[in-house]
């Protein structure tokens, strides 16, 4: 109970258990009327209960609870001499504490013109970092799954593990790098086999103001088994807050993937640009 704010409710899952024990001990020294002491004693002796998910909603408590989540969708089209439609969708979830960091990202791109599909790709990336107290070094593991209708393969799977280093991390800037050694395999193509690869990654974030930020990510994946061949993925996103509470955002982004091993009838570069409205929860 707060004299100005009134009754403030904090979900028990958001409070560290040791803090609750300490709070109960400290409350014994507070001088309260006898009836409130009795009520407080009765409440503190009750077992801890999880908050009712009906109070906070399905998405917040059932879909990656405690994570920072984001969904977004972009749609564009034209009608006239040609009928074109482009759709992009994304789901992302992040979690970080003193010991670990998770980053999940799923994106889908679809394009159709005059009744003919010319773009169809799904990417799913998952990164897990093991952090060390007071050290910029960390250990990282990265997994990725990709599906495409217009490559010389149908599915591609990659797994990497290695060290990482946090160059800068404050309220305004964040810059880190990852170095991973792993394998990649394609399915549904001419060369369905495991290939050893390196993953050289650089990831940055610049909070320009409370309303704008820039996100940059680039990866270079050299093929160890076939020297001179490599893939490179680069993305740049401008994020603008469009609601007062910051939940709704406008994302303007570009993404390019280069594959030196593409067949002759498929372009080496796969370039996308998009505008998406997103929601953070």
PDB file of C-alpha atoms in Angstrom:
ATOM      1  CA  UNK A   1       0.000   0.000   0.000  1.00  0.00           C
ATOM      2  CA  UNK A   2       1.465   3.331  -1.130  1.00  0.00           C
ATOM      3  CA  UNK A   3       0.173   6.695   0.174  1.00  0.00           C
ATOM      4  CA  UNK A   4       0.089   8.168  -3.353  1.00  0.00           C
ATOM      5  CA  UNK A   5      -0.013   5.225  -5.740  1.00  0.00           C
ATOM      6  CA  UNK A   6      -2.490   3.154  -3.762  1.00  0.00           C
ATOM      7  CA  UNK A   7      -2.267  -0.616  -3.954  1.00  0.00           C
ATOM      8  CA  UNK A   8       0.728  -1.801  -5.988  1.00  0.00           C
ATOM      9  CA  UNK A   9       0.752  -5.475  -7.072  1.00  0.00           C
ATOM     10  CA  UNK A  10       3.999  -7.221  -8.056  1.00  0.00           C
ATOM     11  CA  UNK A  11       3.847 -10.817  -9.407  1.00  0.00           C
ATOM     12  CA  UNK A  12       5.662 -13.174  -7.042  1.00  0.00           C
ATOM     13  CA  UNK A  13       7.549 -14.739  -9.959  1.00  0.00           C
ATOM     14  CA  UNK A  14       9.270 -11.370 -10.478  1.00  0.00           C
ATOM     15  CA  UNK A  15      10.638 -11.305  -6.909  1.00  0.00           C
ATOM     16  CA  UNK A  16      13.718 -13.249  -5.852  1.00  0.00           C
ATOM     17  CA  UNK A  17      12.856 -15.807  -3.177  1.00  0.00           C
ATOM     18  CA  UNK A  18      15.710 -14.711  -0.883  1.00  0.00           C
ATOM     19  CA  UNK A  19      14.391 -11.142  -1.078  1.00  0.00           C
ATOM     20  CA  UNK A  20      11.001 -12.315   0.136  1.00  0.00           C
ATOM     21  CA  UNK A  21      12.589 -14.036   3.134  1.00  0.00           C
ATOM     22  CA  UNK A  22      14.592 -10.904   3.951  1.00  0.00           C
ATOM     23  CA  UNK A  23      11.480  -8.758   3.582  1.00  0.00           C
ATOM     24  CA  UNK A  24       9.578 -10.943   6.020  1.00  0.00           C
ATOM     25  CA  UNK A  25      12.404 -10.663   8.557  1.00  0.00           C
ATOM     26  CA  UNK A  26      12.561  -6.871   8.199  1.00  0.00           C
ATOM     27  CA  UNK A  27       8.783  -6.546   8.527  1.00  0.00           C
ATOM     28  CA  UNK A  28       9.044  -7.908  12.077  1.00  0.00           C
ATOM     29  CA  UNK A  29      10.742  -4.637  13.120  1.00  0.00           C
ATOM     30  CA  UNK A  30       7.962  -2.408  11.726  1.00  0.00           C
ATOM     31  CA  UNK A  31       5.618  -0.973  14.337  1.00  0.00           C
ATOM     32  CA  UNK A  32       2.084  -1.761  13.119  1.00  0.00           C
ATOM     33  CA  UNK A  33      -1.286  -1.907  14.856  1.00  0.00           C
ATOM     34  CA  UNK A  34      -1.889  -5.331  16.350  1.00  0.00           C
ATOM     35  CA  UNK A  35      -4.605  -6.319  13.842  1.00  0.00           C
ATOM     36  CA  UNK A  36      -2.298  -5.523  10.867  1.00  0.00           C
ATOM     37  CA  UNK A  37       0.525  -7.503  12.474  1.00  0.00           C
ATOM     38  CA  UNK A  38      -1.764 -10.504  12.718  1.00  0.00           C
ATOM     39  CA  UNK A  39      -2.857 -10.148   9.089  1.00  0.00           C
ATOM     40  CA  UNK A  40       0.742  -9.723   7.879  1.00  0.00           C
ATOM     41  CA  UNK A  41       1.869 -12.785   9.853  1.00  0.00           C
ATOM     42  CA  UNK A  42      -0.916 -14.851   8.368  1.00  0.00           C
ATOM     43  CA  UNK A  43      -0.071 -13.728   4.815  1.00  0.00           C
ATOM     44  CA  UNK A  44       3.681 -14.339   5.123  1.00  0.00           C
ATOM     45  CA  UNK A  45       3.079 -17.880   6.345  1.00  0.00           C
ATOM     46  CA  UNK A  46       1.116 -18.759   3.224  1.00  0.00           C
ATOM     47  CA  UNK A  47       2.935 -20.746   0.503  1.00  0.00           C
ATOM     48  CA  UNK A  48       4.042 -18.775  -2.534  1.00  0.00           C
ATOM     49  CA  UNK A  49       1.508 -18.898  -5.350  1.00  0.00           C
ATOM     50  CA  UNK A  50       2.092 -18.273  -9.016  1.00  0.00           C
ATOM     51  CA  UNK A  51       0.114 -15.369 -10.459  1.00  0.00           C
ATOM     52  CA  UNK A  52      -3.092 -16.230 -12.271  1.00  0.00           C
ATOM     53  CA  UNK A  53      -2.278 -16.129 -15.995  1.00  0.00           C
ATOM     54  CA  UNK A  54      -5.767 -14.800 -16.638  1.00  0.00           C
ATOM     55  CA  UNK A  55      -4.703 -11.566 -14.959  1.00  0.00           C
ATOM     56  CA  UNK A  56      -1.739 -10.972 -17.270  1.00  0.00           C
ATOM     57  CA  UNK A  57      -2.791 -12.574 -20.562  1.00  0.00           C
ATOM     58  CA  UNK A  58      -1.747 -15.631 -22.526  1.00  0.00           C
ATOM     59  CA  UNK A  59       1.087 -14.117 -24.537  1.00  0.00           C
ATOM     60  CA  UNK A  60       2.839 -12.512 -21.595  1.00  0.00           C
ATOM     61  CA  UNK A  61       2.863 -15.535 -19.286  1.00  0.00           C
ATOM     62  CA  UNK A  62       2.758 -18.547 -21.595  1.00  0.00           C
ATOM     63  CA  UNK A  63       4.925 -17.524 -24.560  1.00  0.00           C
ATOM     64  CA  UNK A  64       8.523 -17.156 -23.284  1.00  0.00           C
ATOM     65  CA  UNK A  65       7.594 -15.688 -19.868  1.00  0.00           C
ATOM     66  CA  UNK A  66      10.143 -13.182 -18.603  1.00  0.00           C
ATOM     67  CA  UNK A  67      11.583 -12.606 -22.099  1.00  0.00           C
ATOM     68  CA  UNK A  68      11.433  -9.416 -24.172  1.00  0.00           C
ATOM     69  CA  UNK A  69       9.309 -10.409 -27.170  1.00  0.00           C
ATOM     70  CA  UNK A  70       8.550  -8.744 -30.476  1.00  0.00           C
ATOM     71  CA  UNK A  71       6.164  -9.480 -33.337  1.00  0.00           C
ATOM     72  CA  UNK A  72       5.945  -7.532 -36.559  1.00  0.00           C
ATOM     73  CA  UNK A  73       4.388  -7.635 -39.992  1.00  0.00           C
ATOM     74  CA  UNK A  74       4.913  -5.682 -43.172  1.00  0.00           C
ATOM     75  CA  UNK A  75       2.747  -5.659 -46.279  1.00  0.00           C
ATOM     76  CA  UNK A  76       3.117  -3.873 -49.596  1.00  0.00           C
ATOM     77  CA  UNK A  77       1.588  -4.284 -53.038  1.00  0.00           C
ATOM     78  CA  UNK A  78       0.610  -2.719 -56.323  1.00  0.00           C
ATOM     79  CA  UNK A  79      -2.107  -3.199 -58.916  1.00  0.00           C
ATOM     80  CA  UNK A  80      -2.181  -2.093 -62.553  1.00  0.00           C
ATOM     81  CA  UNK A  81       0.168  -3.257 -65.259  1.00  0.00           C
ATOM     82  CA  UNK A  82       1.309  -5.861 -62.743  1.00  0.00           C
ATOM     83  CA  UNK A  83      -0.241  -7.182 -59.536  1.00  0.00           C
ATOM     84  CA  UNK A  84       2.388  -7.510 -56.823  1.00  0.00           C
ATOM     85  CA  UNK A  85       2.237  -8.361 -53.147  1.00  0.00           C
ATOM     86  CA  UNK A  86       5.101  -8.579 -50.649  1.00  0.00           C
ATOM     87  CA  UNK A  87       4.741  -9.830 -47.099  1.00  0.00           C
ATOM     88  CA  UNK A  88       7.315  -9.999 -44.308  1.00  0.00           C
ATOM     89  CA  UNK A  89       6.739 -11.205 -40.762  1.00  0.00           C
ATOM     90  CA  UNK A  90       8.979 -11.596 -37.734  1.00  0.00           C
ATOM     91  CA  UNK A  91       8.906 -12.997 -34.233  1.00  0.00           C
ATOM     92  CA  UNK A  92      11.762 -12.359 -31.816  1.00  0.00           C
ATOM     93  CA  UNK A  93      12.447 -13.071 -28.161  1.00  0.00           C
ATOM     94  CA  UNK A  94      15.392 -12.085 -25.979  1.00  0.00           C
ATOM     95  CA  UNK A  95      16.398 -12.822 -22.398  1.00  0.00           C
ATOM     96  CA  UNK A  96      19.447 -11.787 -20.402  1.00  0.00           C
ATOM     97  CA  UNK A  97      20.616 -11.963 -16.805  1.00  0.00           C
ATOM     98  CA  UNK A  98      24.034 -12.083 -15.129  1.00  0.00           C
ATOM     99  CA  UNK A  99      24.780 -15.635 -16.318  1.00  0.00           C
ATOM    100  CA  UNK A 100      23.146 -16.135 -19.702  1.00  0.00           C
ATOM    101  CA  UNK A 101      21.725 -14.472 -22.766  1.00  0.00           C
ATOM    102  CA  UNK A 102      19.208 -15.883 -25.261  1.00  0.00           C
ATOM    103  CA  UNK A 103      18.304 -14.461 -28.674  1.00  0.00           C
ATOM    104  CA  UNK A 104      15.622 -16.061 -30.869  1.00  0.00           C
ATOM    105  CA  UNK A 105      14.624 -14.656 -34.251  1.00  0.00           C
ATOM    106  CA  UNK A 106      12.226 -16.025 -36.864  1.00  0.00           C
ATOM    107  CA  UNK A 107      11.542 -14.180 -40.129  1.00  0.00           C
ATOM    108  CA  UNK A 108       9.435 -14.963 -43.173  1.00  0.00           C
ATOM    109  CA  UNK A 109       9.508 -13.292 -46.597  1.00  0.00           C
ATOM    110  CA  UNK A 110       6.948 -13.925 -49.328  1.00  0.00           C
ATOM    111  CA  UNK A 111       6.457 -12.261 -52.708  1.00  0.00           C
ATOM    112  CA  UNK A 112       4.010 -12.795 -55.545  1.00  0.00           C
ATOM    113  CA  UNK A 113       3.526 -10.977 -58.858  1.00  0.00           C
ATOM    114  CA  UNK A 114       0.903 -11.648 -61.528  1.00  0.00           C
ATOM    115  CA  UNK A 115      -0.065 -14.847 -59.754  1.00  0.00           C
ATOM    116  CA  UNK A 116       3.495 -16.194 -59.731  1.00  0.00           C
ATOM    117  CA  UNK A 117       5.496 -16.582 -56.520  1.00  0.00           C
ATOM    118  CA  UNK A 118       8.980 -15.112 -56.811  1.00  0.00           C
ATOM    119  CA  UNK A 119      10.014 -15.044 -53.150  1.00  0.00           C
ATOM    120  CA  UNK A 120       9.557 -17.523 -50.326  1.00  0.00           C
ATOM    121  CA  UNK A 121      12.019 -17.859 -47.483  1.00  0.00           C
ATOM    122  CA  UNK A 122      11.919 -18.668 -43.775  1.00  0.00           C
ATOM    123  CA  UNK A 123      14.844 -18.122 -41.384  1.00  0.00           C
ATOM    124  CA  UNK A 124      15.041 -19.214 -37.758  1.00  0.00           C
ATOM    125  CA  UNK A 125      18.070 -18.352 -35.603  1.00  0.00           C
ATOM    126  CA  UNK A 126      18.756 -19.188 -31.952  1.00  0.00           C
ATOM    127  CA  UNK A 127      21.803 -17.936 -30.010  1.00  0.00           C
ATOM    128  CA  UNK A 128      22.778 -18.835 -26.445  1.00  0.00           C
ATOM    129  CA  UNK A 129      25.582 -16.972 -24.635  1.00  0.00           C
ATOM    130  CA  UNK A 130      27.134 -18.065 -21.333  1.00  0.00           C
ATOM    131  CA  UNK A 131      28.263 -14.913 -19.512  1.00  0.00           C
ATOM    132  CA  UNK A 132      31.000 -14.475 -16.900  1.00  0.00           C
ATOM    133  CA  UNK A 133      30.747 -11.929 -14.091  1.00  0.00           C
ATOM    134  CA  UNK A 134      32.839  -8.785 -14.665  1.00  0.00           C
ATOM    135  CA  UNK A 135      34.367 -10.249 -17.849  1.00  0.00           C
ATOM    136  CA  UNK A 136      33.788  -9.115 -21.443  1.00  0.00           C
ATOM    137  CA  UNK A 137      34.434 -12.689 -22.638  1.00  0.00           C
ATOM    138  CA  UNK A 138      31.648 -15.240 -23.000  1.00  0.00           C
ATOM    139  CA  UNK A 139      30.958 -18.603 -24.624  1.00  0.00           C
ATOM    140  CA  UNK A 140      28.389 -18.779 -27.399  1.00  0.00           C
ATOM    141  CA  UNK A 141      26.403 -21.435 -29.260  1.00  0.00           C
ATOM    142  CA  UNK A 142      24.396 -20.674 -32.387  1.00  0.00           C
ATOM    143  CA  UNK A 143      21.883 -22.736 -34.338  1.00  0.00           C
ATOM    144  CA  UNK A 144      20.090 -21.808 -37.536  1.00  0.00           C
ATOM    145  CA  UNK A 145      17.444 -23.302 -39.806  1.00  0.00           C
ATOM    146  CA  UNK A 146      16.578 -21.890 -43.234  1.00  0.00           C
ATOM    147  CA  UNK A 147      14.005 -22.777 -45.870  1.00  0.00           C
ATOM    148  CA  UNK A 148      13.884 -21.343 -49.383  1.00  0.00           C
ATOM    149  CA  UNK A 149      11.927 -22.039 -52.544  1.00  0.00           C
ATOM    150  CA  UNK A 150      14.360 -20.304 -54.874  1.00  0.00           C
ATOM    151  CA  UNK A 151      17.774 -21.700 -54.011  1.00  0.00           C
ATOM    152  CA  UNK A 152      19.566 -24.818 -55.216  1.00  0.00           C
ATOM    153  CA  UNK A 153      18.557 -26.390 -51.876  1.00  0.00           C
ATOM    154  CA  UNK A 154      15.300 -26.639 -49.903  1.00  0.00           C
ATOM    155  CA  UNK A 155      16.493 -26.662 -46.285  1.00  0.00           C
ATOM    156  CA  UNK A 156      19.730 -25.623 -44.602  1.00  0.00           C
ATOM    157  CA  UNK A 157      20.852 -26.372 -41.051  1.00  0.00           C
ATOM    158  CA  UNK A 158      23.847 -24.899 -39.206  1.00  0.00           C
ATOM    159  CA  UNK A 159      25.353 -25.372 -35.721  1.00  0.00           C
ATOM    160  CA  UNK A 160      28.243 -23.319 -34.271  1.00  0.00           C
ATOM    161  CA  UNK A 161      30.037 -22.920 -30.939  1.00  0.00           C
ATOM    162  CA  UNK A 162      32.923 -20.706 -29.818  1.00  0.00           C
ATOM    163  CA  UNK A 163      33.993 -17.612 -27.847  1.00  0.00           C
ATOM    164  CA  UNK A 164      32.532 -14.111 -27.857  1.00  0.00           C
ATOM    165  CA  UNK A 165      33.677 -10.687 -26.692  1.00  0.00           C
ATOM    166  CA  UNK A 166      31.660  -7.645 -25.541  1.00  0.00           C
ATOM    167  CA  UNK A 167      33.488  -4.504 -26.663  1.00  0.00           C
ATOM    168  CA  UNK A 168      30.990  -1.906 -25.386  1.00  0.00           C
ATOM    169  CA  UNK A 169      27.842  -2.136 -23.316  1.00  0.00           C
ATOM    170  CA  UNK A 170      26.038   0.829 -21.794  1.00  0.00           C
ATOM    171  CA  UNK A 171      22.641   2.511 -22.031  1.00  0.00           C
ATOM    172  CA  UNK A 172      23.512   4.088 -25.399  1.00  0.00           C
ATOM    173  CA  UNK A 173      25.834   1.650 -27.179  1.00  0.00           C
ATOM    174  CA  UNK A 174      26.297  -2.097 -27.398  1.00  0.00           C
ATOM    175  CA  UNK A 175      28.874  -3.824 -29.585  1.00  0.00           C
ATOM    176  CA  UNK A 176      29.926  -7.477 -29.423  1.00  0.00           C
ATOM    177  CA  UNK A 177      31.513 -10.129 -31.612  1.00  0.00           C
ATOM    178  CA  UNK A 178      31.256 -13.912 -31.836  1.00  0.00           C
ATOM    179  CA  UNK A 179      33.586 -16.502 -33.340  1.00  0.00           C
ATOM    180  CA  UNK A 180      32.112 -19.932 -33.941  1.00  0.00           C
ATOM    181  CA  UNK A 181      33.321 -23.183 -35.439  1.00  0.00           C
ATOM    182  CA  UNK A 182      30.653 -25.520 -36.742  1.00  0.00           C
ATOM    183  CA  UNK A 183      29.020 -27.351 -39.593  1.00  0.00           C
ATOM    184  CA  UNK A 184      26.316 -26.605 -42.158  1.00  0.00           C
ATOM    185  CA  UNK A 185      24.251 -29.013 -44.219  1.00  0.00           C
ATOM    186  CA  UNK A 186      21.776 -28.483 -47.028  1.00  0.00           C
ATOM    187  CA  UNK A 187      18.876 -30.771 -47.893  1.00  0.00           C
ATOM    188  CA  UNK A 188      17.064 -31.137 -51.211  1.00  0.00           C
ATOM    189  CA  UNK A 189      19.951 -29.961 -53.406  1.00  0.00           C
ATOM    190  CA  UNK A 190      22.747 -31.454 -55.455  1.00  0.00           C
ATOM    191  CA  UNK A 191      25.235 -31.336 -52.573  1.00  0.00           C
ATOM    192  CA  UNK A 192      23.468 -32.755 -49.504  1.00  0.00           C
ATOM    193  CA  UNK A 193      26.449 -33.076 -47.190  1.00  0.00           C
ATOM    194  CA  UNK A 194      27.952 -31.583 -44.038  1.00  0.00           C
ATOM    195  CA  UNK A 195      30.403 -28.707 -44.593  1.00  0.00           C
ATOM    196  CA  UNK A 196      32.715 -27.269 -41.904  1.00  0.00           C
ATOM    197  CA  UNK A 197      32.358 -23.505 -41.553  1.00  0.00           C
ATOM    198  CA  UNK A 198      33.436 -20.586 -39.420  1.00  0.00           C
ATOM    199  CA  UNK A 199      30.964 -18.017 -38.098  1.00  0.00           C
ATOM    200  CA  UNK A 200      32.451 -14.513 -37.762  1.00  0.00           C
ATOM    201  CA  UNK A 201      29.797 -12.229 -36.318  1.00  0.00           C
ATOM    202  CA  UNK A 202      29.547  -8.582 -35.319  1.00  0.00           C
ATOM    203  CA  UNK A 203      26.427  -7.188 -33.621  1.00  0.00           C
ATOM    204  CA  UNK A 204      25.765  -3.595 -32.604  1.00  0.00           C
ATOM    205  CA  UNK A 205      22.990  -1.421 -31.211  1.00  0.00           C
ATOM    206  CA  UNK A 206      22.875   2.376 -30.957  1.00  0.00           C
ATOM    207  CA  UNK A 207      20.090   4.014 -28.930  1.00  0.00           C
ATOM    208  CA  UNK A 208      20.066   7.453 -30.543  1.00  0.00           C
ATOM    209  CA  UNK A 209      17.237   8.686 -28.318  1.00  0.00           C
ATOM    210  CA  UNK A 210      14.188   7.388 -26.485  1.00  0.00           C
ATOM    211  CA  UNK A 211      12.388   7.207 -29.837  1.00  0.00           C
ATOM    212  CA  UNK A 212      15.048   5.998 -32.296  1.00  0.00           C
ATOM    213  CA  UNK A 213      17.673   3.285 -32.398  1.00  0.00           C
ATOM    214  CA  UNK A 214      19.807   1.513 -35.008  1.00  0.00           C
ATOM    215  CA  UNK A 215      20.490  -2.230 -35.027  1.00  0.00           C
ATOM    216  CA  UNK A 216      23.344  -3.681 -37.079  1.00  0.00           C
ATOM    217  CA  UNK A 217      24.320  -7.300 -37.560  1.00  0.00           C
ATOM    218  CA  UNK A 218      26.769  -8.905 -39.973  1.00  0.00           C
ATOM    219  CA  UNK A 219      27.989 -12.489 -40.340  1.00  0.00           C
ATOM    220  CA  UNK A 220      30.661 -13.994 -42.547  1.00  0.00           C
ATOM    221  CA  UNK A 221      30.718 -17.781 -42.878  1.00  0.00           C
ATOM    222  CA  UNK A 222      33.821 -19.079 -44.721  1.00  0.00           C
ATOM    223  CA  UNK A 223      33.744 -22.696 -45.916  1.00  0.00           C
ATOM    224  CA  UNK A 224      36.752 -24.405 -44.324  1.00  0.00           C
ATOM    225  CA  UNK A 225      36.472 -27.467 -46.567  1.00  0.00           C
ATOM    226  CA  UNK A 226      36.419 -25.392 -49.763  1.00  0.00           C
ATOM    227  CA  UNK A 227      38.729 -22.420 -49.366  1.00  0.00           C
ATOM    228  CA  UNK A 228      37.628 -19.277 -51.155  1.00  0.00           C
ATOM    229  CA  UNK A 229      33.927 -20.053 -50.850  1.00  0.00           C
ATOM    230  CA  UNK A 230      31.883 -18.195 -48.237  1.00  0.00           C
ATOM    231  CA  UNK A 231      28.505 -16.739 -47.293  1.00  0.00           C
ATOM    232  CA  UNK A 232      27.901 -13.270 -45.859  1.00  0.00           C
ATOM    233  CA  UNK A 233      24.750 -11.923 -44.194  1.00  0.00           C
ATOM    234  CA  UNK A 234      24.280  -8.256 -43.299  1.00  0.00           C
ATOM    235  CA  UNK A 235      21.257  -6.411 -41.916  1.00  0.00           C
ATOM    236  CA  UNK A 236      20.587  -2.831 -40.846  1.00  0.00           C
ATOM    237  CA  UNK A 237      17.368  -1.754 -39.082  1.00  0.00           C
ATOM    238  CA  UNK A 238      16.122   1.676 -38.031  1.00  0.00           C
ATOM    239  CA  UNK A 239      13.631   1.331 -35.171  1.00  0.00           C
ATOM    240  CA  UNK A 240      11.253   4.190 -34.352  1.00  0.00           C
ATOM    241  CA  UNK A 241       8.834   4.245 -31.434  1.00  0.00           C
ATOM    242  CA  UNK A 242       5.340   5.175 -32.646  1.00  0.00           C
ATOM    243  CA  UNK A 243       3.340   4.815 -29.425  1.00  0.00           C
ATOM    244  CA  UNK A 244       3.736   6.742 -26.186  1.00  0.00           C
ATOM    245  CA  UNK A 245       4.483   3.632 -24.116  1.00  0.00           C
ATOM    246  CA  UNK A 246       6.983   2.346 -26.691  1.00  0.00           C
ATOM    247  CA  UNK A 247       5.153  -0.934 -27.315  1.00  0.00           C
ATOM    248  CA  UNK A 248       4.454  -0.208 -30.991  1.00  0.00           C
ATOM    249  CA  UNK A 249       7.412   0.424 -33.279  1.00  0.00           C
ATOM    250  CA  UNK A 250       8.111   1.048 -36.944  1.00  0.00           C
ATOM    251  CA  UNK A 251      11.046  -0.940 -38.329  1.00  0.00           C
ATOM    252  CA  UNK A 252      12.739   0.112 -41.582  1.00  0.00           C
ATOM    253  CA  UNK A 253      15.325  -2.447 -42.613  1.00  0.00           C
ATOM    254  CA  UNK A 254      17.542  -3.825 -45.333  1.00  0.00           C
ATOM    255  CA  UNK A 255      19.035  -7.309 -45.470  1.00  0.00           C
ATOM    256  CA  UNK A 256      21.415  -8.919 -47.929  1.00  0.00           C
ATOM    257  CA  UNK A 257      22.727 -12.482 -48.107  1.00  0.00           C
ATOM    258  CA  UNK A 258      25.623 -13.346 -50.410  1.00  0.00           C
ATOM    259  CA  UNK A 259      26.513 -16.928 -51.338  1.00  0.00           C
ATOM    260  CA  UNK A 260      29.589 -17.471 -53.502  1.00  0.00           C
ATOM    261  CA  UNK A 261      28.554 -21.087 -54.156  1.00  0.00           C
ATOM    262  CA  UNK A 262      25.198 -20.311 -55.812  1.00  0.00           C
ATOM    263  CA  UNK A 263      24.544 -22.092 -59.089  1.00  0.00           C
ATOM    264  CA  UNK A 264      24.734 -20.222 -62.392  1.00  0.00           C
ATOM    265  CA  UNK A 265      20.958 -19.693 -62.717  1.00  0.00           C
ATOM    266  CA  UNK A 266      20.651 -18.262 -59.167  1.00  0.00           C
ATOM    267  CA  UNK A 267      21.988 -14.845 -58.191  1.00  0.00           C
ATOM    268  CA  UNK A 268      24.729 -14.666 -55.583  1.00  0.00           C
ATOM    269  CA  UNK A 269      22.988 -11.813 -53.737  1.00  0.00           C
ATOM    270  CA  UNK A 270      19.572 -12.118 -52.111  1.00  0.00           C
ATOM    271  CA  UNK A 271      18.513  -8.585 -51.152  1.00  0.00           C
ATOM    272  CA  UNK A 272      15.440  -7.553 -49.118  1.00  0.00           C
ATOM    273  CA  UNK A 273      14.180  -4.202 -47.887  1.00  0.00           C
ATOM    274  CA  UNK A 274      11.095  -3.817 -45.738  1.00  0.00           C
ATOM    275  CA  UNK A 275       8.934  -1.614 -43.524  1.00  0.00           C
ATOM    276  CA  UNK A 276       7.209  -3.387 -40.635  1.00  0.00           C
ATOM    277  CA  UNK A 277       4.996  -2.348 -37.768  1.00  0.00           C
ATOM    278  CA  UNK A 278       5.965  -4.245 -34.628  1.00  0.00           C
ATOM    279  CA  UNK A 279       4.687  -4.755 -31.127  1.00  0.00           C
ATOM    280  CA  UNK A 280       6.853  -5.409 -28.049  1.00  0.00           C
ATOM    281  CA  UNK A 281       5.393  -7.307 -25.102  1.00  0.00           C
TER     282      UNK A 281
END
